[in-house]
Tab-separated table of N, CA and C in Angstrom:
chain	number	residue	atom	x	y	z
O	1	MET	N	-25.794	-9.778	0.264
O	1	MET	CA	-24.490	-9.137	0.177
O	1	MET	C	-24.165	-8.501	1.509
O	2	TRP	N	-22.939	-8.618	1.960
O	2	TRP	CA	-22.530	-8.041	3.240
O	2	TRP	C	-21.287	-7.194	3.051
O	3	THR	N	-21.127	-6.235	3.929
O	3	THR	CA	-19.923	-5.409	3.924
O	3	THR	C	-19.417	-5.270	5.341
O	4	VAL	N	-18.138	-5.079	5.468
O	4	VAL	CA	-17.513	-4.872	6.766
O	4	VAL	C	-17.276	-3.379	6.899
O	5	THR	N	-17.802	-2.779	7.964
O	5	THR	CA	-17.685	-1.332	8.100
O	5	THR	C	-16.727	-0.903	9.194
O	6	SER	N	-16.237	-1.804	9.994
O	6	SER	CA	-15.326	-1.397	11.066
O	6	SER	C	-13.957	-1.064	10.498
O	7	THR	N	-13.211	-0.217	11.212
O	7	THR	CA	-11.935	0.262	10.694
O	7	THR	C	-10.811	-0.732	10.890
O	8	TRP	N	-10.983	-1.720	11.719
O	8	TRP	CA	-9.900	-2.675	11.937
O	8	TRP	C	-9.874	-3.761	10.880
O	9	ALA	N	-10.924	-3.892	10.114
O	9	ALA	CA	-10.969	-4.941	9.100
O	9	ALA	C	-10.040	-4.595	7.945
O	10	LYS	N	-9.635	-5.597	7.193
O	10	LYS	CA	-8.686	-5.394	6.098
O	10	LYS	C	-9.326	-4.784	4.868
O	11	GLY	N	-10.535	-4.424	4.917
O	11	GLY	CA	-11.206	-3.851	3.760
O	11	GLY	C	-12.652	-4.288	3.764
O	12	SER	N	-13.355	-3.942	2.741
O	12	SER	CA	-14.751	-4.331	2.682
O	12	SER	C	-15.024	-5.022	1.361
O	13	PRO	N	-15.471	-6.272	1.410
O	13	PRO	CA	-15.814	-6.952	0.172
O	13	PRO	C	-16.994	-6.252	-0.489
O	14	SER	N	-16.909	-6.064	-1.771
O	14	SER	CA	-17.996	-5.399	-2.478
O	14	SER	C	-18.024	-5.904	-3.906
O	15	THR	N	-19.033	-5.489	-4.623
O	15	THR	CA	-19.166	-5.947	-5.994
O	15	THR	C	-18.387	-5.089	-6.968
O	16	CYS	N	-18.025	-3.884	-6.599
O	16	CYS	CA	-17.283	-2.998	-7.492
O	16	CYS	C	-15.900	-2.723	-6.917
O	17	ASN	N	-15.026	-2.205	-7.739
O	17	ASN	CA	-13.651	-1.945	-7.335
O	17	ASN	C	-13.592	-0.726	-6.422
O	18	GLU	N	-13.296	-0.945	-5.140
O	18	GLU	CA	-13.168	0.143	-4.185
O	18	GLU	C	-11.723	0.317	-3.743
O	19	THR	N	-10.785	-0.209	-4.501
O	19	THR	CA	-9.379	-0.128	-4.130
O	19	THR	C	-8.873	1.305	-4.040
O	20	PRO	N	-9.205	2.211	-4.964
O	20	PRO	CA	-8.684	3.582	-4.833
O	20	PRO	C	-9.058	4.246	-3.513
O	21	GLY	N	-10.267	4.028	-3.040
O	21	GLY	CA	-10.679	4.585	-1.754
O	21	GLY	C	-9.877	4.014	-0.604
O	22	GLU	N	-9.625	2.721	-0.651
O	22	GLU	CA	-8.833	2.074	0.398
O	22	GLU	C	-7.387	2.550	0.353
O	23	VAL	N	-6.834	2.722	-0.836
O	23	VAL	CA	-5.456	3.210	-0.961
O	23	VAL	C	-5.357	4.637	-0.431
O	24	ASN	N	-6.324	5.474	-0.758
O	24	ASN	CA	-6.325	6.845	-0.239
O	24	ASN	C	-6.403	6.860	1.283
O	25	ARG	N	-7.202	5.972	1.835
O	25	ARG	CA	-7.312	5.868	3.293
O	25	ARG	C	-5.991	5.429	3.911
O	26	ARG	N	-5.333	4.471	3.290
O	26	ARG	CA	-4.036	4.001	3.780
O	26	ARG	C	-2.988	5.109	3.702
O	27	ILE	N	-2.998	5.880	2.621
O	27	ILE	CA	-2.050	6.989	2.470
O	27	ILE	C	-2.292	8.026	3.561
O	28	GLN	N	-3.545	8.327	3.811
O	28	GLN	CA	-3.877	9.299	4.850
O	28	GLN	C	-3.408	8.806	6.222
O	29	LEU	N	-3.646	7.542	6.529
O	29	LEU	CA	-3.208	6.994	7.815
O	29	LEU	C	-1.689	6.963	7.927
O	30	ALA	N	-1.010	6.701	6.820
O	30	ALA	CA	0.456	6.708	6.839
O	30	ALA	C	0.985	8.110	7.109
O	31	TRP	N	0.353	9.126	6.528
O	31	TRP	CA	0.770	10.503	6.794
O	31	TRP	C	0.515	10.885	8.248
O	32	VAL	N	-0.576	10.395	8.822
O	32	VAL	CA	-0.849	10.657	10.243
O	32	VAL	C	0.250	10.042	11.098
O	33	LYS	N	0.605	8.801	10.810
O	33	LYS	CA	1.670	8.135	11.564
O	33	LYS	C	3.005	8.832	11.345
O	34	PHE	N	3.267	9.256	10.119
O	34	PHE	CA	4.500	9.976	9.808
O	34	PHE	C	4.557	11.290	10.588
O	35	GLY	N	3.422	11.963	10.691
O	35	GLY	CA	3.364	13.208	11.453
O	35	GLY	C	3.622	12.995	12.932
O	36	LYS	N	3.111	11.885	13.472
O	36	LYS	CA	3.346	11.588	14.887
O	36	LYS	C	4.812	11.290	15.160
O	37	LEU	N	5.503	10.768	14.163
O	37	LEU	CA	6.925	10.445	14.317
O	37	LEU	C	7.820	11.491	13.658
O	38	SER	N	7.273	12.655	13.367
O	38	SER	CA	8.053	13.666	12.646
O	38	SER	C	9.241	14.175	13.448
O	39	PHE	N	9.190	14.071	14.769
O	39	PHE	CA	10.340	14.495	15.568
O	39	PHE	C	11.563	13.629	15.270
O	40	ILE	N	11.343	12.424	14.807
O	40	ILE	CA	12.461	11.560	14.404
O	40	ILE	C	12.871	11.879	12.971
O	41	PHE	N	11.895	11.956	12.075
O	41	PHE	CA	12.194	12.115	10.656
O	41	PHE	C	12.755	13.486	10.302
O	42	ARG	N	12.362	14.517	11.018
O	42	ARG	CA	12.822	15.873	10.702
O	42	ARG	C	14.120	16.251	11.413
O	43	ASP	N	14.561	15.441	12.355
O	43	ASP	CA	15.791	15.734	13.098
O	43	ASP	C	17.000	15.429	12.215
O	44	GLN	N	17.750	16.456	11.860
O	44	GLN	CA	18.901	16.277	10.971
O	44	GLN	C	20.120	15.726	11.706
O	45	ASP	N	20.077	15.676	13.042
O	45	ASP	CA	21.196	15.128	13.805
O	45	ASP	C	21.143	13.603	13.901
O	46	LEU	N	19.965	13.028	13.700
O	46	LEU	CA	19.834	11.569	13.755
O	46	LEU	C	20.376	10.950	12.471
O	47	PRO	N	21.005	9.789	12.583
O	47	PRO	CA	21.514	9.142	11.365
O	47	PRO	C	20.372	8.633	10.483
O	48	THR	N	20.635	8.594	9.202
O	48	THR	CA	19.630	8.142	8.236
O	48	THR	C	19.275	6.677	8.447
O	49	SER	N	20.219	5.892	8.943
O	49	SER	CA	19.937	4.470	9.171
O	49	SER	C	18.854	4.288	10.233
O	50	LEU	N	18.847	5.143	11.253
O	50	LEU	CA	17.805	5.068	12.275
O	50	LEU	C	16.451	5.488	11.694
O	51	LYS	N	16.449	6.530	10.891
O	51	LYS	CA	15.215	6.978	10.245
O	51	LYS	C	14.674	5.896	9.313
O	52	LYS	N	15.578	5.241	8.599
O	52	LYS	CA	15.182	4.160	7.691
O	52	LYS	C	14.527	3.026	8.465
O	53	GLN	N	15.114	2.678	9.596
O	53	GLN	CA	14.576	1.583	10.396
O	53	GLN	C	13.179	1.928	10.918
O	54	VAL	N	13.003	3.144	11.410
O	54	VAL	CA	11.688	3.570	11.896
O	54	VAL	C	10.683	3.600	10.744
O	55	PHE	N	11.102	4.082	9.591
O	55	PHE	CA	10.220	4.145	8.422
O	55	PHE	C	9.781	2.746	7.997
O	56	ASN	N	10.736	1.830	7.896
O	56	ASN	CA	10.417	0.468	7.451
O	56	ASN	C	9.532	-0.266	8.452
O	57	GLN	N	9.682	0.032	9.736
O	57	GLN	CA	8.932	-0.701	10.751
O	57	GLN	C	7.613	-0.048	11.138
O	58	CYS	N	7.484	1.254	10.928
O	58	CYS	CA	6.275	1.949	11.377
O	58	CYS	C	5.410	2.505	10.248
O	59	ILE	N	6.007	2.960	9.183
O	59	ILE	CA	5.237	3.616	8.122
O	59	ILE	C	4.827	2.627	7.030
O	60	ILE	N	5.763	1.798	6.581
O	60	ILE	CA	5.463	0.835	5.506
O	60	ILE	C	4.317	-0.110	5.895
O	61	PRO	N	4.284	-0.672	7.119
O	61	PRO	CA	3.143	-1.529	7.458
O	61	PRO	C	1.800	-0.798	7.447
O	62	VAL	N	1.781	0.459	7.874
O	62	VAL	CA	0.536	1.232	7.849
O	62	VAL	C	0.105	1.476	6.410
O	63	LEU	N	1.057	1.797	5.564
O	63	LEU	CA	0.758	2.105	4.166
O	63	LEU	C	0.325	0.869	3.377
O	64	SER	N	0.856	-0.290	3.726
O	64	SER	CA	0.581	-1.492	2.928
O	64	SER	C	-0.366	-2.476	3.613
O	65	TYR	N	-1.020	-2.078	4.681
O	65	TYR	CA	-1.932	-2.976	5.385
O	65	TYR	C	-3.110	-3.340	4.484
O	66	GLY	N	-3.341	-4.607	4.312
O	66	GLY	CA	-4.443	-5.068	3.477
O	66	GLY	C	-4.153	-5.055	1.992
O	67	ALA	N	-2.913	-4.815	1.609
O	67	ALA	CA	-2.567	-4.685	0.190
O	67	ALA	C	-2.685	-5.999	-0.568
O	68	GLU	N	-2.782	-7.111	0.140
O	68	GLU	CA	-2.909	-8.413	-0.527
O	68	GLU	C	-4.163	-8.473	-1.380
O	69	THR	N	-5.180	-7.760	-0.960
O	69	THR	CA	-6.474	-7.850	-1.635
O	69	THR	C	-6.737	-6.694	-2.584
O	70	TRP	N	-5.794	-5.779	-2.716
O	70	TRP	CA	-5.991	-4.631	-3.604
O	70	TRP	C	-5.854	-5.045	-5.063
O	71	THR	N	-6.641	-4.417	-5.919
O	71	THR	CA	-6.454	-4.518	-7.358
O	71	THR	C	-5.563	-3.350	-7.742
O	72	THR	N	-4.275	-3.599	-7.860
O	72	THR	CA	-3.338	-2.505	-8.099
O	72	THR	C	-3.291	-2.154	-9.580
O	73	THR	N	-3.250	-0.871	-9.830
O	73	THR	CA	-3.110	-0.351	-11.182
O	73	THR	C	-1.869	0.537	-11.210
O	74	LYS	N	-1.461	0.926	-12.398
O	74	LYS	CA	-0.303	1.821	-12.526
O	74	LYS	C	-0.570	3.152	-11.819
O	75	LYS	N	-1.799	3.614	-11.898
O	75	LYS	CA	-2.162	4.880	-11.264
O	75	LYS	C	-2.017	4.792	-9.740
O	76	LEU	N	-2.476	3.683	-9.159
O	76	LEU	CA	-2.360	3.514	-7.713
O	76	LEU	C	-0.908	3.318	-7.292
O	77	GLU	N	-0.139	2.588	-8.100
O	77	GLU	CA	1.281	2.416	-7.798
O	77	GLU	C	2.001	3.758	-7.823
O	78	LYS	N	1.647	4.598	-8.791
O	78	LYS	CA	2.259	5.929	-8.886
O	78	LYS	C	1.929	6.763	-7.657
O	79	LYS	N	0.688	6.684	-7.207
O	79	LYS	CA	0.269	7.441	-6.032
O	79	LYS	C	1.022	6.976	-4.779
O	80	LEU	N	1.198	5.672	-4.636
O	80	LEU	CA	1.934	5.141	-3.487
O	80	LEU	C	3.409	5.532	-3.542
O	81	ARG	N	3.991	5.474	-4.731
O	81	ARG	CA	5.400	5.873	-4.880
O	81	ARG	C	5.587	7.359	-4.582
O	82	GLU	N	4.654	8.188	-5.038
O	82	GLU	CA	4.740	9.625	-4.770
O	82	GLU	C	4.688	9.901	-3.272
O	83	THR	N	3.823	9.199	-2.578
O	83	THR	CA	3.730	9.369	-1.129
O	83	THR	C	5.028	8.963	-0.457
O	84	GLU	N	5.565	7.826	-0.870
O	84	GLU	CA	6.811	7.347	-0.281
O	84	GLU	C	7.961	8.316	-0.563
O	85	ARG	N	8.037	8.827	-1.773
O	85	ARG	CA	9.103	9.771	-2.127
O	85	ARG	C	8.982	11.071	-1.336
O	86	ALA	N	7.762	11.549	-1.143
O	86	ALA	CA	7.568	12.773	-0.365
O	86	ALA	C	8.049	12.582	1.074
O	87	MET	N	7.766	11.422	1.639
O	87	MET	CA	8.226	11.141	3.001
O	87	MET	C	9.749	11.017	3.053
O	88	GLU	N	10.332	10.413	2.025
O	88	GLU	CA	11.791	10.290	1.974
O	88	GLU	C	12.452	11.658	1.880
O	89	ARG	N	11.858	12.558	1.111
O	89	ARG	CA	12.421	13.905	0.988
O	89	ARG	C	12.409	14.630	2.335
O	90	ILE	N	11.367	14.436	3.104
O	90	ILE	CA	11.308	15.038	4.435
O	90	ILE	C	12.377	14.426	5.335
O	91	MET	N	12.578	13.114	5.223
O	91	MET	CA	13.594	12.443	6.042
O	91	MET	C	14.991	12.986	5.770
O	92	ILE	N	15.308	13.233	4.518
O	92	ILE	CA	16.635	13.712	4.131
O	92	ILE	C	16.752	15.221	4.344
O	93	GLY	N	15.638	15.920	4.271
O	93	GLY	CA	15.661	17.362	4.451
O	93	GLY	C	15.865	18.118	3.156
O	94	VAL	N	15.434	17.528	2.046
O	94	VAL	CA	15.535	18.211	0.757
O	94	VAL	C	14.127	18.484	0.240
O	95	THR	N	14.033	19.463	-0.629
O	95	THR	CA	12.755	19.774	-1.255
O	95	THR	C	12.844	19.434	-2.738
O	96	ARG	N	11.745	19.560	-3.422
O	96	ARG	CA	11.757	19.296	-4.864
O	96	ARG	C	12.562	20.347	-5.608
O	97	ARG	N	12.682	21.525	-5.017
O	97	ARG	CA	13.470	22.587	-5.647
O	97	ARG	C	14.957	22.253	-5.670
O	98	ASP	N	15.383	21.374	-4.774
O	98	ASP	CA	16.790	20.967	-4.742
O	98	ASP	C	17.148	20.054	-5.907
O	99	ARG	N	16.154	19.594	-6.645
O	99	ARG	CA	16.341	18.791	-7.857
O	99	ARG	C	17.108	17.489	-7.597
O	100	VAL	N	16.849	16.855	-6.468
O	100	VAL	CA	17.448	15.557	-6.171
O	100	VAL	C	16.598	14.495	-6.859
O	101	THR	N	17.225	13.643	-7.650
O	101	THR	CA	16.478	12.629	-8.393
O	101	THR	C	15.971	11.546	-7.448
O	102	ASN	N	14.965	10.822	-7.903
O	102	ASN	CA	14.411	9.742	-7.092
O	102	ASN	C	15.443	8.654	-6.830
O	103	GLN	N	16.283	8.385	-7.803
O	103	GLN	CA	17.313	7.365	-7.634
O	103	GLN	C	18.319	7.785	-6.560
O	104	ASN	N	18.760	9.039	-6.590
O	104	ASN	CA	19.678	9.521	-5.560
O	104	ASN	C	19.013	9.533	-4.189
O	105	LEU	N	17.747	9.869	-4.174
O	105	LEU	CA	16.994	9.873	-2.928
O	105	LEU	C	16.923	8.470	-2.336
O	106	ARG	N	16.652	7.477	-3.182
O	106	ARG	CA	16.569	6.090	-2.711
O	106	ARG	C	17.927	5.591	-2.229
O	107	GLU	N	19.005	6.008	-2.897
O	107	GLU	CA	20.346	5.606	-2.467
O	107	GLU	C	20.688	6.190	-1.101
O	108	LYS	N	20.225	7.404	-0.828
O	108	LYS	CA	20.511	8.035	0.464
O	108	LYS	C	19.691	7.424	1.594
O	109	THR	N	18.405	7.172	1.334
O	109	THR	CA	17.546	6.660	2.401
O	109	THR	C	17.602	5.145	2.520
O	110	ASN	N	17.663	4.448	1.396
O	110	ASN	CA	17.730	2.988	1.371
O	110	ASN	C	16.539	2.340	2.083
O	111	VAL	N	15.346	2.922	1.926
O	111	VAL	CA	14.150	2.344	2.528
O	111	VAL	C	13.545	1.312	1.577
O	112	GLN	N	12.621	0.510	2.105
O	112	GLN	CA	11.960	-0.508	1.293
O	112	GLN	C	11.078	0.159	0.242
O	113	ASP	N	11.043	-0.425	-0.927
O	113	ASP	CA	10.144	0.054	-1.973
O	113	ASP	C	8.746	-0.462	-1.669
O	114	ILE	N	7.780	0.437	-1.605
O	114	ILE	CA	6.421	0.068	-1.228
O	114	ILE	C	5.792	-0.876	-2.243
O	115	ILE	N	6.092	-0.710	-3.515
O	115	ILE	CA	5.496	-1.565	-4.546
O	115	ILE	C	6.040	-2.986	-4.430
O	116	LYS	N	7.336	-3.118	-4.184
O	116	LYS	CA	7.905	-4.456	-3.984
O	116	LYS	C	7.308	-5.118	-2.752
O	117	GLU	N	7.107	-4.348	-1.699
O	117	GLU	CA	6.505	-4.879	-0.474
O	117	GLU	C	5.080	-5.368	-0.737
O	118	ILE	N	4.324	-4.615	-1.514
O	118	ILE	CA	2.952	-5.012	-1.837
O	118	ILE	C	2.950	-6.280	-2.690
O	119	LYS	N	3.869	-6.374	-3.644
O	119	LYS	CA	3.941	-7.577	-4.482
O	119	LYS	C	4.317	-8.807	-3.660
O	120	VAL	N	5.215	-8.643	-2.704
O	120	VAL	CA	5.572	-9.756	-1.816
O	120	VAL	C	4.352	-10.185	-1.008
O	121	LYS	N	3.597	-9.213	-0.506
O	121	LYS	CA	2.392	-9.540	0.255
O	121	LYS	C	1.371	-10.273	-0.611
O	122	LYS	N	1.218	-9.829	-1.859
O	122	LYS	CA	0.271	-10.498	-2.761
O	122	LYS	C	0.682	-11.946	-3.030
O	123	TRP	N	1.980	-12.176	-3.273
O	123	TRP	CA	2.452	-13.538	-3.523
O	123	TRP	C	2.316	-14.404	-2.271
O	124	ARG	N	2.576	-13.818	-1.116
O	124	ARG	CA	2.422	-14.565	0.138
O	124	ARG	C	0.963	-14.957	0.337
O	125	TRP	N	0.048	-14.036	0.051
O	125	TRP	CA	-1.380	-14.319	0.169
O	125	TRP	C	-1.813	-15.372	-0.850
O	126	ALA	N	-1.279	-15.295	-2.065
O	126	ALA	CA	-1.613	-16.290	-3.086
O	126	ALA	C	-1.139	-17.679	-2.665
O	127	GLY	N	0.050	-17.762	-2.088
O	127	GLY	CA	0.545	-19.045	-1.596
O	127	GLY	C	-0.302	-19.572	-0.460
O	128	HIS	N	-0.738	-18.672	0.402
O	128	HIS	CA	-1.603	-19.059	1.511
O	128	HIS	C	-2.924	-19.621	0.987
O	129	LEU	N	-3.489	-18.971	-0.028
O	129	LEU	CA	-4.741	-19.453	-0.608
O	129	LEU	C	-4.559	-20.775	-1.344
O	130	ALA	N	-3.423	-20.946	-1.994
O	130	ALA	CA	-3.182	-22.183	-2.743
O	130	ALA	C	-3.101	-23.389	-1.811
O	131	ARG	N	-2.643	-23.171	-0.597
O	131	ARG	CA	-2.529	-24.275	0.358
O	131	ARG	C	-3.835	-24.588	1.073
O	132	GLN	N	-4.843	-23.743	0.920
O	132	GLN	CA	-6.106	-23.948	1.620
O	132	GLN	C	-6.971	-24.984	0.920
O	133	HIS	N	-7.894	-25.531	1.698
O	133	HIS	CA	-8.855	-26.480	1.147
O	133	HIS	C	-9.939	-25.719	0.386
O	134	ASP	N	-10.662	-26.424	-0.466
O	134	ASP	CA	-11.661	-25.784	-1.320
O	134	ASP	C	-12.881	-25.279	-0.557
O	135	ASN	N	-13.125	-25.789	0.639
O	135	ASN	CA	-14.337	-25.396	1.349
O	135	ASN	C	-14.148	-24.178	2.252
O	136	ARG	N	-12.997	-23.545	2.242
O	136	ARG	CA	-12.764	-22.362	3.067
O	136	ARG	C	-13.362	-21.136	2.388
O	137	TRP	N	-13.956	-20.228	3.164
O	137	TRP	CA	-14.631	-19.063	2.580
O	137	TRP	C	-13.646	-18.101	1.926
O	138	THR	N	-12.408	-18.031	2.417
O	138	THR	CA	-11.442	-17.119	1.797
O	138	THR	C	-11.123	-17.546	0.371
O	139	LYS	N	-11.048	-18.849	0.145
O	139	LYS	CA	-10.782	-19.331	-1.208
O	139	LYS	C	-11.998	-19.131	-2.106
O	140	LYS	N	-13.179	-19.340	-1.556
O	140	LYS	CA	-14.403	-19.153	-2.345
O	140	LYS	C	-14.581	-17.695	-2.759
O	141	ILE	N	-14.331	-16.770	-1.841
O	141	ILE	CA	-14.537	-15.355	-2.163
O	141	ILE	C	-13.449	-14.832	-3.089
O	142	THR	N	-12.271	-15.437	-3.055
O	142	THR	CA	-11.206	-15.025	-3.963
O	142	THR	C	-11.531	-15.419	-5.397
O	143	ASN	N	-12.127	-16.565	-5.587
O	143	ASN	CA	-12.478	-17.032	-6.927
O	143	ASN	C	-13.839	-16.526	-7.397
O	144	TRP	N	-14.536	-15.787	-6.536
O	144	TRP	CA	-15.858	-15.265	-6.853
O	144	TRP	C	-15.752	-14.149	-7.882
O	145	THR	N	-16.616	-14.162	-8.886
O	145	THR	CA	-16.666	-13.107	-9.896
O	145	THR	C	-17.975	-12.347	-9.723
O	146	PRO	N	-17.914	-11.055	-9.372
O	146	PRO	CA	-19.154	-10.291	-9.179
O	146	PRO	C	-19.881	-10.078	-10.500
O	147	ARG	N	-21.183	-10.189	-10.477
O	147	ARG	CA	-21.985	-10.049	-11.692
O	147	ARG	C	-22.675	-8.690	-11.779
O	148	THR	N	-22.787	-7.984	-10.668
O	148	THR	CA	-23.547	-6.734	-10.674
O	148	THR	C	-22.690	-5.517	-10.986
O	149	CYS	N	-21.393	-5.647	-10.977
O	149	CYS	CA	-20.511	-4.511	-11.235
O	149	CYS	C	-20.307	-4.358	-12.737
O	150	VAL	N	-20.519	-3.165	-13.234
O	150	VAL	CA	-20.363	-2.900	-14.655
O	150	VAL	C	-18.940	-2.415	-14.893
O	151	ARG	N	-18.244	-3.075	-15.805
O	151	ARG	CA	-16.871	-2.673	-16.096
O	151	ARG	C	-16.869	-1.593	-17.164
O	152	ARG	N	-15.783	-0.837	-17.216
O	152	ARG	CA	-15.643	0.184	-18.239
O	152	ARG	C	-15.458	-0.482	-19.597
O	153	ILE	N	-15.878	0.191	-20.646
O	153	ILE	CA	-15.784	-0.361	-21.995
O	153	ILE	C	-14.313	-0.571	-22.348
O	154	GLY	N	-13.999	-1.762	-22.822
O	154	GLY	CA	-12.637	-2.079	-23.221
O	154	GLY	C	-11.745	-2.514	-22.077
O	155	ARG	N	-12.285	-2.615	-20.875
O	155	ARG	CA	-11.486	-3.005	-19.712
O	155	ARG	C	-11.956	-4.351	-19.197
O	156	GLN	N	-11.031	-5.045	-18.563
O	156	GLN	CA	-11.374	-6.332	-17.996
O	156	GLN	C	-12.213	-6.127	-16.737
O	157	SER	N	-12.970	-7.149	-16.385
O	157	SER	CA	-13.761	-7.065	-15.170
O	157	SER	C	-12.842	-7.210	-13.970
O	158	ARG	N	-13.206	-6.564	-12.879
O	158	ARG	CA	-12.390	-6.602	-11.667
O	158	ARG	C	-12.772	-7.825	-10.853
O	159	ARG	N	-11.761	-8.559	-10.462
O	159	ARG	CA	-11.969	-9.735	-9.633
O	159	ARG	C	-11.065	-9.617	-8.430
O	160	TRP	N	-11.338	-10.421	-7.415
O	160	TRP	CA	-10.477	-10.436	-6.238
O	160	TRP	C	-9.111	-10.989	-6.596
O	161	THR	N	-9.047	-11.837	-7.614
O	161	THR	CA	-7.759	-12.430	-7.970
O	161	THR	C	-6.861	-11.459	-8.700
O	162	ASP	N	-7.376	-10.318	-9.141
O	162	ASP	CA	-6.536	-9.309	-9.788
O	162	ASP	C	-5.668	-8.688	-8.733
């Protein structure tokens, strides 16, 4: 069994589901990038369209890097949406006390939905795998079912294809 430990890799293949750790790492890196660009996002004189463009081009790729291989659950989707909404609130300059709904927030910012972006990446990766030959290692590892990972009672086993 091998694992990839460098930070530039898209993740580390393992026998158990390590997606929550990877998602938390991606969220943390997205907040770091958001903080570095906060002079743009917090400036109320800049138009929202410029903030949206910077967000879509700089923050969404950091947040969704490697998402093709994640086993997404409702809990992880909720965590990603919460992160995105918090960043949008900072961009607009409203707080939760202002009681602005998520729908109104999305209408004002008009940024890409992170969950839709992840689903597009997953479908793109699935199409890429479908076009590959059977002897490629990426196709073999995608269809691989780990035997050493114990699943929770009543839950399906985690596979790379999930």
